[in-house]
Structure formats: C-alpha cells, structure tokens
mmCIF file of C-alpha atoms in Angstrom:
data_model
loop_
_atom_site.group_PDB
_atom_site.id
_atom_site.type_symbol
_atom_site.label_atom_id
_atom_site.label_comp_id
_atom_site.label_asym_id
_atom_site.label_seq_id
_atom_site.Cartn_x
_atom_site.Cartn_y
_atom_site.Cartn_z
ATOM 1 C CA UNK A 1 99.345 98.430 104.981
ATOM 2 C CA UNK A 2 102.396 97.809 107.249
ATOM 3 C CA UNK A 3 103.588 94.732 106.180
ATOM 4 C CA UNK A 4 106.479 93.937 108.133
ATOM 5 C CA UNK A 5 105.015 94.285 111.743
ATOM 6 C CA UNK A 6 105.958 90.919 111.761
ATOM 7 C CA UNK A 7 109.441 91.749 112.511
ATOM 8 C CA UNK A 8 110.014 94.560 115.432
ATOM 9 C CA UNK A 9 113.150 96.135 117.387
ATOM 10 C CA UNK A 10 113.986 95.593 120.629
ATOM 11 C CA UNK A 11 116.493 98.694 122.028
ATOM 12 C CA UNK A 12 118.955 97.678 124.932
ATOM 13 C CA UNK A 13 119.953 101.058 127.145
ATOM 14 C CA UNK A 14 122.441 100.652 129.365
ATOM 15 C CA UNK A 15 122.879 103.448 132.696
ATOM 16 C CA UNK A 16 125.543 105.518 132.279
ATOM 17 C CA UNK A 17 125.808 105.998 136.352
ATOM 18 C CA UNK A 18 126.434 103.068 138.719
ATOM 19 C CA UNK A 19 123.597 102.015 140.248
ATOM 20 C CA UNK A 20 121.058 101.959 136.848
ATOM 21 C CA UNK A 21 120.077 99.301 135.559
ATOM 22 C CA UNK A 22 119.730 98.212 132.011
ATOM 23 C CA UNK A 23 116.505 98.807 130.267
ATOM 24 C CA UNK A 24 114.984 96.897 127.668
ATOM 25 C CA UNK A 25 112.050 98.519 125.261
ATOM 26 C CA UNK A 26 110.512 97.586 122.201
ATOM 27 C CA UNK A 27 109.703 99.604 119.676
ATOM 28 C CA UNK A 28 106.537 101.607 120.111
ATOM 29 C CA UNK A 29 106.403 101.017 123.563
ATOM 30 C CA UNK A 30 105.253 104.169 125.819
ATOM 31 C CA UNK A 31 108.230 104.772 127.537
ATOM 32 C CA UNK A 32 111.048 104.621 124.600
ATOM 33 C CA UNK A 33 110.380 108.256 123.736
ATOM 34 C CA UNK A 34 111.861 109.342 127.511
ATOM 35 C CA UNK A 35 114.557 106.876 127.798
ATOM 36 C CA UNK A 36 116.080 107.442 124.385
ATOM 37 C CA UNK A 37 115.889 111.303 125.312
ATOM 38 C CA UNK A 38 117.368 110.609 128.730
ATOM 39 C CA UNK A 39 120.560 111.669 129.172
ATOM 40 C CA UNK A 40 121.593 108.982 131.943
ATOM 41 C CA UNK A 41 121.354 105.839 129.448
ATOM 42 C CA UNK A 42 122.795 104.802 126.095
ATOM 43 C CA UNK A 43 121.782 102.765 123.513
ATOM 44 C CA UNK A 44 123.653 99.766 123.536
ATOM 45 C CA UNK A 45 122.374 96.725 121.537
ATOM 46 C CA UNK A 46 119.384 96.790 118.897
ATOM 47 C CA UNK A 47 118.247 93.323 118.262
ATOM 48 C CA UNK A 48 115.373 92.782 115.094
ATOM 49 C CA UNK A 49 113.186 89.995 116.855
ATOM 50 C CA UNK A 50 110.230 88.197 115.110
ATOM 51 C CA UNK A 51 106.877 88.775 116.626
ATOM 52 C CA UNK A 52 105.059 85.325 116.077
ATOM 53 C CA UNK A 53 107.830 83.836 118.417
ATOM 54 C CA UNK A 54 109.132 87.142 120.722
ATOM 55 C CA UNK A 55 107.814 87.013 124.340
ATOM 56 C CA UNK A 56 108.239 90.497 125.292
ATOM 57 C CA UNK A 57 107.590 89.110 129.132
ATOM 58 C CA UNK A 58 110.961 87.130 128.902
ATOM 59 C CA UNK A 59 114.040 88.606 130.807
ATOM 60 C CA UNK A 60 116.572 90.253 128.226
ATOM 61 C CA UNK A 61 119.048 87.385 128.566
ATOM 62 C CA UNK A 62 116.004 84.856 126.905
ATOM 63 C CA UNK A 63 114.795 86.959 124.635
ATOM 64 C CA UNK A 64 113.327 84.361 121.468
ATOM 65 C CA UNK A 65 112.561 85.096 117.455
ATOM 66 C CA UNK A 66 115.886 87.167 117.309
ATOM 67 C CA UNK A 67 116.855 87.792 113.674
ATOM 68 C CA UNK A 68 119.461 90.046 114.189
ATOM 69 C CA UNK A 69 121.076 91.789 117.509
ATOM 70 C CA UNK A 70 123.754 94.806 116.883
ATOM 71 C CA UNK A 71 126.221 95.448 119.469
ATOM 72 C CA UNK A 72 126.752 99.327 119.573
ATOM 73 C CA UNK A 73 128.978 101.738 121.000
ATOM 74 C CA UNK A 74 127.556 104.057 123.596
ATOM 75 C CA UNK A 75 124.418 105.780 121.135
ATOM 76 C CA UNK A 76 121.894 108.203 121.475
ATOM 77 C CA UNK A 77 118.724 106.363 119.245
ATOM 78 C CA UNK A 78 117.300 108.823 116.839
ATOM 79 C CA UNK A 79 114.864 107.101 115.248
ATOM 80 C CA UNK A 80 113.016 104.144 114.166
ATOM 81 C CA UNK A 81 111.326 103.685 111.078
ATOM 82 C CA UNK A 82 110.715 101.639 108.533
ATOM 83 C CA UNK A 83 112.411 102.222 104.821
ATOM 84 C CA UNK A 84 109.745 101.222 103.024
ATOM 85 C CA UNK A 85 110.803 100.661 98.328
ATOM 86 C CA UNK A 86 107.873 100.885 95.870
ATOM 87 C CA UNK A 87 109.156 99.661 92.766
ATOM 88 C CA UNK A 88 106.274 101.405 90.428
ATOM 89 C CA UNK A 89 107.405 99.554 87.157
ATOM 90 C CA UNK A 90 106.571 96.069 88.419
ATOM 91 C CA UNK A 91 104.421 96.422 91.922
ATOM 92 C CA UNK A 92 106.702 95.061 94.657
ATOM 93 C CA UNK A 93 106.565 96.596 98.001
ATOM 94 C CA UNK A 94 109.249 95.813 100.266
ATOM 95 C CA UNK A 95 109.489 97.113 104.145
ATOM 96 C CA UNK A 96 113.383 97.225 105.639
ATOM 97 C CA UNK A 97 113.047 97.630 109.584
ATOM 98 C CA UNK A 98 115.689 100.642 110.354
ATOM 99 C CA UNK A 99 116.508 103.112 113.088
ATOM 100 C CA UNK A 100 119.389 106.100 112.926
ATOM 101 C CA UNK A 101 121.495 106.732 115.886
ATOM 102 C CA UNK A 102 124.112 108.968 117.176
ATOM 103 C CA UNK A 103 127.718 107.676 119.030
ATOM 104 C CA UNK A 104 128.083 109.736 121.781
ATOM 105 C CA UNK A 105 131.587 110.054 121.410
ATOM 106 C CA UNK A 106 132.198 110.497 117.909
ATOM 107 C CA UNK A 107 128.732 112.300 117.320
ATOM 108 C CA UNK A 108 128.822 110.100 114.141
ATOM 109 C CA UNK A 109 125.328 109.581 113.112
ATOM 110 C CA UNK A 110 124.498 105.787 111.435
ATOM 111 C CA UNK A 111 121.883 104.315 109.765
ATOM 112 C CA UNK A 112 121.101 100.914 110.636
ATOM 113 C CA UNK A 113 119.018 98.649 108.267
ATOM 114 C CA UNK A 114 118.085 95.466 108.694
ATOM 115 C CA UNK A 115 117.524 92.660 105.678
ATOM 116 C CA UNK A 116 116.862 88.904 106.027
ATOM 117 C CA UNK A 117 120.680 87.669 105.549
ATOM 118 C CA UNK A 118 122.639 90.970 107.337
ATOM 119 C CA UNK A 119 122.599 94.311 109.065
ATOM 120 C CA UNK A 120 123.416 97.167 107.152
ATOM 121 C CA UNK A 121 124.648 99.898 109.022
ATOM 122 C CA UNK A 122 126.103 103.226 106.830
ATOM 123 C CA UNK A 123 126.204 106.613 107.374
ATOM 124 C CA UNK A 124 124.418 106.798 103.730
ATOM 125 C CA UNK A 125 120.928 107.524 104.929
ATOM 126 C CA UNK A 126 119.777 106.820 101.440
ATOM 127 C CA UNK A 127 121.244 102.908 101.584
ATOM 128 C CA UNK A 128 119.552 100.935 98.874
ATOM 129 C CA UNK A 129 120.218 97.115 98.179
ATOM 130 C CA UNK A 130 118.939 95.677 95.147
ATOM 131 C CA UNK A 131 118.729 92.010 95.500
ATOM 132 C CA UNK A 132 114.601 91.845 96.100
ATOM 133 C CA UNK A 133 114.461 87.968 97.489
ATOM 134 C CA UNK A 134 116.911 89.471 100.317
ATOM 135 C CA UNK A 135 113.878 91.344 102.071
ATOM 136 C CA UNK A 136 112.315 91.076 105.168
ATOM 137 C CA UNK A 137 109.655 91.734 104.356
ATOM 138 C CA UNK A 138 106.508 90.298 101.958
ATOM 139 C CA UNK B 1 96.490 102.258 112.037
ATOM 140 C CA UNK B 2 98.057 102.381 108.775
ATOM 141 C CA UNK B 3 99.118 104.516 105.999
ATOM 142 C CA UNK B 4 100.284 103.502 102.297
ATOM 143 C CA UNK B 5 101.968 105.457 99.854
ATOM 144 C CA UNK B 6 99.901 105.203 96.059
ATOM 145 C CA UNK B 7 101.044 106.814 93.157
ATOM 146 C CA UNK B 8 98.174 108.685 90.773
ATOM 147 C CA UNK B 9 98.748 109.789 87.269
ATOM 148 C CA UNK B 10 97.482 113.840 86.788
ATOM 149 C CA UNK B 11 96.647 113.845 83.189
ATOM 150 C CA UNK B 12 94.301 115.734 84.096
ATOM 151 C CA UNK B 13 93.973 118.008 87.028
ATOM 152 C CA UNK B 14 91.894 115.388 88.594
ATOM 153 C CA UNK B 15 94.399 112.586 89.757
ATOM 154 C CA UNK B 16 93.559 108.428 89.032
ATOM 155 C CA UNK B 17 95.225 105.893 91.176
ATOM 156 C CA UNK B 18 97.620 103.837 88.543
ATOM 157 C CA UNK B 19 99.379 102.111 91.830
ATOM 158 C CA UNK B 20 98.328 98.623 90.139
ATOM 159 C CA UNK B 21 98.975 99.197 86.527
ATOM 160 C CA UNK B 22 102.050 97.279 84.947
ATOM 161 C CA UNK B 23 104.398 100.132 83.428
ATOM 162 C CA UNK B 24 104.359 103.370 82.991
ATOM 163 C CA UNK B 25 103.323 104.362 79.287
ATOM 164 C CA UNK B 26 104.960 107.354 77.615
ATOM 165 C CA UNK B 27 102.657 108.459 74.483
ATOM 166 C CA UNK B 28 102.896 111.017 71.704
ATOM 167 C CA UNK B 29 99.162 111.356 70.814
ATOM 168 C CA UNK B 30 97.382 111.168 74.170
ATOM 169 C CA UNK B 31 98.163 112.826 77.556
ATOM 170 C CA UNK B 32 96.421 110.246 78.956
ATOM 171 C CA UNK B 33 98.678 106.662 79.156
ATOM 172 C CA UNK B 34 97.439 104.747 81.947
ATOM 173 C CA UNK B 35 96.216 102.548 79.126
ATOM 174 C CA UNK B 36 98.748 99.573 79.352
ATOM 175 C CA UNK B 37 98.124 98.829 75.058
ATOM 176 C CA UNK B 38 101.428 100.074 73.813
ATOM 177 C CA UNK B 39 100.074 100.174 70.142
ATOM 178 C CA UNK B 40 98.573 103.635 71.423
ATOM 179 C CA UNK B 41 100.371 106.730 70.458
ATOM 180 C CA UNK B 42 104.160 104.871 70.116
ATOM 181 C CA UNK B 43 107.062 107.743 69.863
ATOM 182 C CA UNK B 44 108.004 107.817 66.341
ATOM 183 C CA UNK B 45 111.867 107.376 65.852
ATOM 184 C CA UNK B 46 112.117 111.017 63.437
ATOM 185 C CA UNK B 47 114.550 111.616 60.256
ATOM 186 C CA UNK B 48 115.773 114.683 62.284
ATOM 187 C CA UNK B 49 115.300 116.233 65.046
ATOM 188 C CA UNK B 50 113.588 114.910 68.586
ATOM 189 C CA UNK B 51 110.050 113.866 69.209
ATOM 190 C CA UNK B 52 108.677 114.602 72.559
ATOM 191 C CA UNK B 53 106.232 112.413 74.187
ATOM 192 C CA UNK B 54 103.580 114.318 76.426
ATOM 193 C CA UNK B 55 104.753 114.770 80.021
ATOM 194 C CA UNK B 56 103.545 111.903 82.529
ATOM 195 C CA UNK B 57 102.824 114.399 85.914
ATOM 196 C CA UNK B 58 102.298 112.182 88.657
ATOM 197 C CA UNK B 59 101.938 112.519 92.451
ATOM 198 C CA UNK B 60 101.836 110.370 95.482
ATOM 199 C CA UNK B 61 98.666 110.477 97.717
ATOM 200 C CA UNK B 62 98.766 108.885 101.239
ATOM 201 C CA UNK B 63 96.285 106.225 101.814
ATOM 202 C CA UNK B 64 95.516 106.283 105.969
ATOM 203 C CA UNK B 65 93.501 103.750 107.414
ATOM 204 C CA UNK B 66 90.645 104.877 110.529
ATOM 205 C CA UNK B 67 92.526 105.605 113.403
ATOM 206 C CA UNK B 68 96.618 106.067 111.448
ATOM 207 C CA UNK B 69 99.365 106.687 114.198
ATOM 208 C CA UNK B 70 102.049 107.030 111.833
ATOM 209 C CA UNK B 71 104.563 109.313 110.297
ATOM 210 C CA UNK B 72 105.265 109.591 106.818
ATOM 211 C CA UNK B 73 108.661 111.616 105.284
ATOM 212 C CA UNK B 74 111.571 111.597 103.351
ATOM 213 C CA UNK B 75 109.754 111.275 100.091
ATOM 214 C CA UNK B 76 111.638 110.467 97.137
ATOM 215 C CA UNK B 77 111.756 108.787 93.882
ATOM 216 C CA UNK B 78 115.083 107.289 92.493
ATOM 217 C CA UNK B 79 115.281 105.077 88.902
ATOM 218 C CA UNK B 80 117.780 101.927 88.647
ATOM 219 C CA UNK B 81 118.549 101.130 85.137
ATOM 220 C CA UNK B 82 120.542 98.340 83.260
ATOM 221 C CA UNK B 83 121.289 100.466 79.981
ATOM 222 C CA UNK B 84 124.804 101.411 79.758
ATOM 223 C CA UNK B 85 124.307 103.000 75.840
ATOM 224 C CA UNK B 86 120.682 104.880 75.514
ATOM 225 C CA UNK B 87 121.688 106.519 72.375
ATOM 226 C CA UNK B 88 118.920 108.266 70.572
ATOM 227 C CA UNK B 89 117.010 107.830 73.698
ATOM 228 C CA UNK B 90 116.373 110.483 76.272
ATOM 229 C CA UNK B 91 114.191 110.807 79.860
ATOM 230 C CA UNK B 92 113.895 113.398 81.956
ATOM 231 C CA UNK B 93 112.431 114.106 84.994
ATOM 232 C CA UNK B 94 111.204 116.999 87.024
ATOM 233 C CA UNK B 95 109.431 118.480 89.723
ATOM 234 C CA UNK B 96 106.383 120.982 89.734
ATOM 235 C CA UNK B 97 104.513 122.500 93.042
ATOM 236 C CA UNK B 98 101.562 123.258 90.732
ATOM 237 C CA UNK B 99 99.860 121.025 88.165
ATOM 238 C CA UNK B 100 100.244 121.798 84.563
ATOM 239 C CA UNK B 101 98.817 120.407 81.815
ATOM 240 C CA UNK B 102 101.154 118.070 80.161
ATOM 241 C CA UNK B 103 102.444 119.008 76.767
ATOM 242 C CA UNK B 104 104.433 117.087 74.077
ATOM 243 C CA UNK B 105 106.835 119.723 73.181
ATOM 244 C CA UNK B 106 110.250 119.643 75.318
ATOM 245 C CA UNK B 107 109.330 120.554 78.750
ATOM 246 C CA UNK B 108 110.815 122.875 81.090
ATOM 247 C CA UNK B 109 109.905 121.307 84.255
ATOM 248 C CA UNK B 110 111.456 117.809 83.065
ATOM 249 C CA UNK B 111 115.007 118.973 82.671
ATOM 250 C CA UNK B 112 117.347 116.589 84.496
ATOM 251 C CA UNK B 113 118.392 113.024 83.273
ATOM 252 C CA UNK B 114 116.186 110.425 84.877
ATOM 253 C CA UNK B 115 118.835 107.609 84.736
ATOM 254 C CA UNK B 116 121.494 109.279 86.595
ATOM 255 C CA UNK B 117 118.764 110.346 89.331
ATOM 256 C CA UNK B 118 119.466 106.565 90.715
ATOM 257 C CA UNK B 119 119.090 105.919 94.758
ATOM 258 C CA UNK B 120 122.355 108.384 95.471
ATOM 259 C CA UNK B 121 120.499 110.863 94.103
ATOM 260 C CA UNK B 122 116.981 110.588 94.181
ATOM 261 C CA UNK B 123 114.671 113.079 93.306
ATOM 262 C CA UNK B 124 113.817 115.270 96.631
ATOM 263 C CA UNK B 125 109.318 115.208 96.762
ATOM 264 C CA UNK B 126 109.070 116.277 100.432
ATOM 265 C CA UNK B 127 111.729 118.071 102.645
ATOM 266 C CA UNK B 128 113.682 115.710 104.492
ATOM 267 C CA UNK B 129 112.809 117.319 108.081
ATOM 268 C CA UNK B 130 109.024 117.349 107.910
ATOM 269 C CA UNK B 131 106.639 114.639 108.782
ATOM 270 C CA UNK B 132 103.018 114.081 107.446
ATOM 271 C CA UNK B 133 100.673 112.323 108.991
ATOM 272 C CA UNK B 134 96.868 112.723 110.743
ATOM 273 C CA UNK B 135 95.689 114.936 113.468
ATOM 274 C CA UNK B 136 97.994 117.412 115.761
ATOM 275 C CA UNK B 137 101.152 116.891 117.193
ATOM 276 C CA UNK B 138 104.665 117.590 115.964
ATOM 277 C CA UNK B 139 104.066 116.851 111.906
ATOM 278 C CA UNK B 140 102.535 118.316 109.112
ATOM 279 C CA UNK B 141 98.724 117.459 108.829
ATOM 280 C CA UNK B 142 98.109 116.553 105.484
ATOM 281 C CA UNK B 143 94.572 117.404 103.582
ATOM 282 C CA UNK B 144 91.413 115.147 103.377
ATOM 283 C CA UNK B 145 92.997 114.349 99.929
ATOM 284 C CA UNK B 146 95.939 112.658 100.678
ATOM 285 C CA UNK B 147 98.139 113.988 98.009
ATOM 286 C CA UNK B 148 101.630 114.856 99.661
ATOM 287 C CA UNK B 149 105.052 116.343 97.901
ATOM 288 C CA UNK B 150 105.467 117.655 94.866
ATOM 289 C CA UNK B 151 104.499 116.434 91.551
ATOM 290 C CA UNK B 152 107.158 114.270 88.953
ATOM 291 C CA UNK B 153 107.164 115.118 85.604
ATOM 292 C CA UNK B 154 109.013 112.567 82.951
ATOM 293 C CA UNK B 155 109.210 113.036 79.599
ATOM 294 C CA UNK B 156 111.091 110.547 77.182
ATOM 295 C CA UNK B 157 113.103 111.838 74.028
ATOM 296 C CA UNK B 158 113.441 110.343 70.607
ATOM 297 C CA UNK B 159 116.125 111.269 68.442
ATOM 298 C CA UNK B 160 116.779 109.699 64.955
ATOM 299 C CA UNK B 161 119.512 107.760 65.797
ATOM 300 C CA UNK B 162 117.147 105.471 68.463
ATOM 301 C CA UNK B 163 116.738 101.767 68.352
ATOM 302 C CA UNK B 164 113.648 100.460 67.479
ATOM 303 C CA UNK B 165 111.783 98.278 69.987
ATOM 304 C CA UNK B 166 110.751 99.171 73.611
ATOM 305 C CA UNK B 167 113.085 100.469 75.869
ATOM 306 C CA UNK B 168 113.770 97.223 78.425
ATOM 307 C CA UNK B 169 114.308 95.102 75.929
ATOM 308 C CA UNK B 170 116.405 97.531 73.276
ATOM 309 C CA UNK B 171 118.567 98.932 76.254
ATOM 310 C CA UNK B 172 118.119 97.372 79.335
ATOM 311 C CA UNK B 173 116.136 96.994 82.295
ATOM 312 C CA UNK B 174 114.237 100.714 83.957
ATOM 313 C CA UNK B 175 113.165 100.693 87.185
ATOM 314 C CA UNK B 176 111.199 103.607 89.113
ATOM 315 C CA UNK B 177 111.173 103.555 92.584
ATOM 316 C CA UNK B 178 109.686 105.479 95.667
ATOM 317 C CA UNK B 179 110.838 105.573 98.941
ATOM 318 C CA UNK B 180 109.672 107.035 102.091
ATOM 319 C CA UNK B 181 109.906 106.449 105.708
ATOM 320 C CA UNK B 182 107.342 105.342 108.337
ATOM 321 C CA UNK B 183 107.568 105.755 111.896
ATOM 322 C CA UNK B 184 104.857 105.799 114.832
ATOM 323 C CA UNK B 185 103.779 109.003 116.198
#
C-alpha cells in the first residue's frame, strides 16, 4: 500500500551555465537520479501536482492538478520520500509527500513537507503536525 | 510495487500481526494481550508499592508486495499524549535487539518515560542512514520474514496513589505512533 500516489512532485532544475535550459522531471522518472547529482543545474521550484488531472506531456508553463509549487533558492535535491504516520492506537495511516534538499549557498539542509492546506518546510527532519483531517492523503 | 509497515506483538517468540486490533492492552496475568476484553488481567491499583504489568515486546515487519521498488528507513516510534498529571501512573518504553520473554516484574529494557518520547524524540528502531528494501543495490536486504529494527518494549506502572478507570479517559488521550520513510529505489 502506497496510498498517496495520487499526489506526485514535479522538480524544476534550472542550468547554472548560459546556454542550459531548464529541466522539468517528475518524481521517479529515469533521469532525476543524474540531474539532481549534476553539478551544472539547481533545483529551483518543487511543485506537488495531482495525478488524475497532471499531463506530464504539457510544457512547464501549463502544467495542471498543481496543489502546491515552492519557489527555492538555488538547491541541490536530496531526496524524495514519502513520511508516511501509523497511529497504532486507533488505525489511521496517513502519507505526507516530502523531499530534503540542500541550498547551495548556505549548505542549509530543509525538509520540505507537503499537507492539503500548506507546505511545511523546516530544518526539523522529524516535523510532525497533528491535525489528521489536514492530510493528503486517505 | 509496494511495501507496508505492520506492527506484530512477540508474546511469544513467534510474532502475530495486531496491525488491526483497537488498542494496545497492558495485562498483569497474561503475557499475551492482543485480546481487546479489558476485564482480562486489569493492573491492580496496590496499598504500597508498584505493580508491573508484563512487558508488551513488539516489532515491525515489512509487508512487500511481488515486484517492491521501494526503500524503507528512518524507523521510529514517537507517543503524543493529552495527560498533563499521570500521577500514580507510569510507562516506559525500551528497545531490545534480541527477543525476551516478557516478564511482569520492572523491566530493564523498558527504562525511559514513554510520554516524553513524543515526535522530538522518538524512539530510534533502525539507523537513520540505512535503507531496507528487496533485492541488491545500495540498501540493506531484509530477510524472507520481513521483521526490520529493533524490538519496543512498554511496560505500564501502577502505584497506589493511581486513579481508577482506564488511562484515556482518567488522564487524557495516548497515542502511539510509527513513522518511517518511503522512497523508490
């Protein structure tokens, strides 16, 4: 069980030379293992899209089903995961859509994690929010 | 291509899944407290003294569908509780590489106070830089099992000057939680 594959990220790199272009990658795809390693693009805008309306075919500019977009600083992405809460004592499940990342200037590393009404991003890896209805995720 | 955390109870050395069950059950006359009757083995508020229930040992096991491409790590295990006053009342929690049988007398692997182990401190089941998951590549392969991290061992506390009743509704609301992380391979 993976229940919130509903909702997805979508990572924005921009080239740090003149002459790159911007790349646009979802999460899981093939290639965002290399460009997130590369050294000649930084992560520049993480936007939490919904998968039964995203068109990953659509240009970057028309992208649909976004929840939430992040504007970042010049970042190195970490990692993306999901945060996922068993709460033993009563059986809910919930799923919060996150990914860690590192500003390149600062070296700061952030935790970014996403909820139905806001973006959380902390440099408490361990973020918790209580309110249950607040979840992505079912 | 899926995994899922479930939590088993080790009573015995032979875990059973109690992932569904409503509560967990702290007893004084039966390791065994999956059973959700709490008429079964209540702690006894004593004259003096502290009654011990038996350890609850539990463990997480990692349920992978045919074909899992995922990561699992950071495993941890945090409480949230309403009680501000839990006087006369007492958990603690622990963790054990090796299963033991659990024992009612005051246990030396459940040492630390379970309400103050809350989500800024959680309770540490895997280390946080290694990943479990199926096959080779740059994690840990767990066993055909499933069972990953270390064991928890609670034990609740009675002293004489407890309230009567069960704990959420004496004290407050008790919450136990566990968290982990999945990523794709």
């Amino acid at each position: 069980m993976r229940p919130n594959r509903r909702y997805k990220w979508v990572f924005t790199f921009a080239g740090e030379k003149e002459g790159l272009l911007d790349v646009t990658l979802e999460e899981g795809h093939k290639d965002l293992k290399f460009i997130k390693d590369s050294k000649l693009c930084s992560l520049i805008i993480a936007t939490l899209v919904d998968t039964e309306v995203y068109d990953p075919f659509a240009p970057h500019s028309e992208i649909e089903g976004v929840v939430h977009s992040v504007l970042l600083a010049p970042s190195t992405l970490q990692r993306v995961f999901s945060r996922v809460e068993q709460d033993i004592t009563n059986g809910k499940t919930r799923v919060i859509p996150a990914f860690s990342y590192e500003n390149r200037e600062t070296n700061e590393v952030s935790h970014c994690f996403a909820f139905m009404d806001r973006v959380v991003t902390t440099a408490d890896k361990n973020y918790h929010r209580e309110e249950w209805a607040m979840a992505l995720s079912k | 291509m899926s995994a899922t955390i479930r939590i088993y109870d080790y009573a015995a050395n032979v875990g059973v899944d109690i992932t569904d069950v409503d509560s967990i059950v702290f007893r004084t006359t039966n390791a065994d407290s999956t059973n959700q009757d709490l008429s079964v083995g209540s702690l006894i508020i004593p004259l003096s003294g502290t009654a011990y229930s038996y350890e609850k040992v539990l463990r997480m096991h990692v349920d992978w569908s045919v074909g899992a491409t995922e990561k699992v790590s950071n495993l941890q295990a945090f409480c949230l509780s309403s009680a501000a006053d839990t006087t006369g009342v007492g958990f603690s929690v622990g963790t054990a590489e090796e299963w033991a049988a659990p024992i009612a007398t005051d246990s030396q692997k459940a040492t630390l106070n379970f309400l103050a182990k809350d989500t800024r401190d959680p309770i540490l089941l895997t280390p946080a830089d290694q990943k479990y998951g199926l096959g080779a590549g740059d994690h840990i392969q767990i066993a055909d099992l499933g069972a990953i991290g270390d064991f928890i061992v609670l034990q609740m506390d009675v002293l004489s000057t407890a309230t009567v009743g069960d704990f959420q509704n004496t004290y407050g609301f008790l919450r136990f939680y566990i968290r982990y992380d999945i990523e794709e391979n």
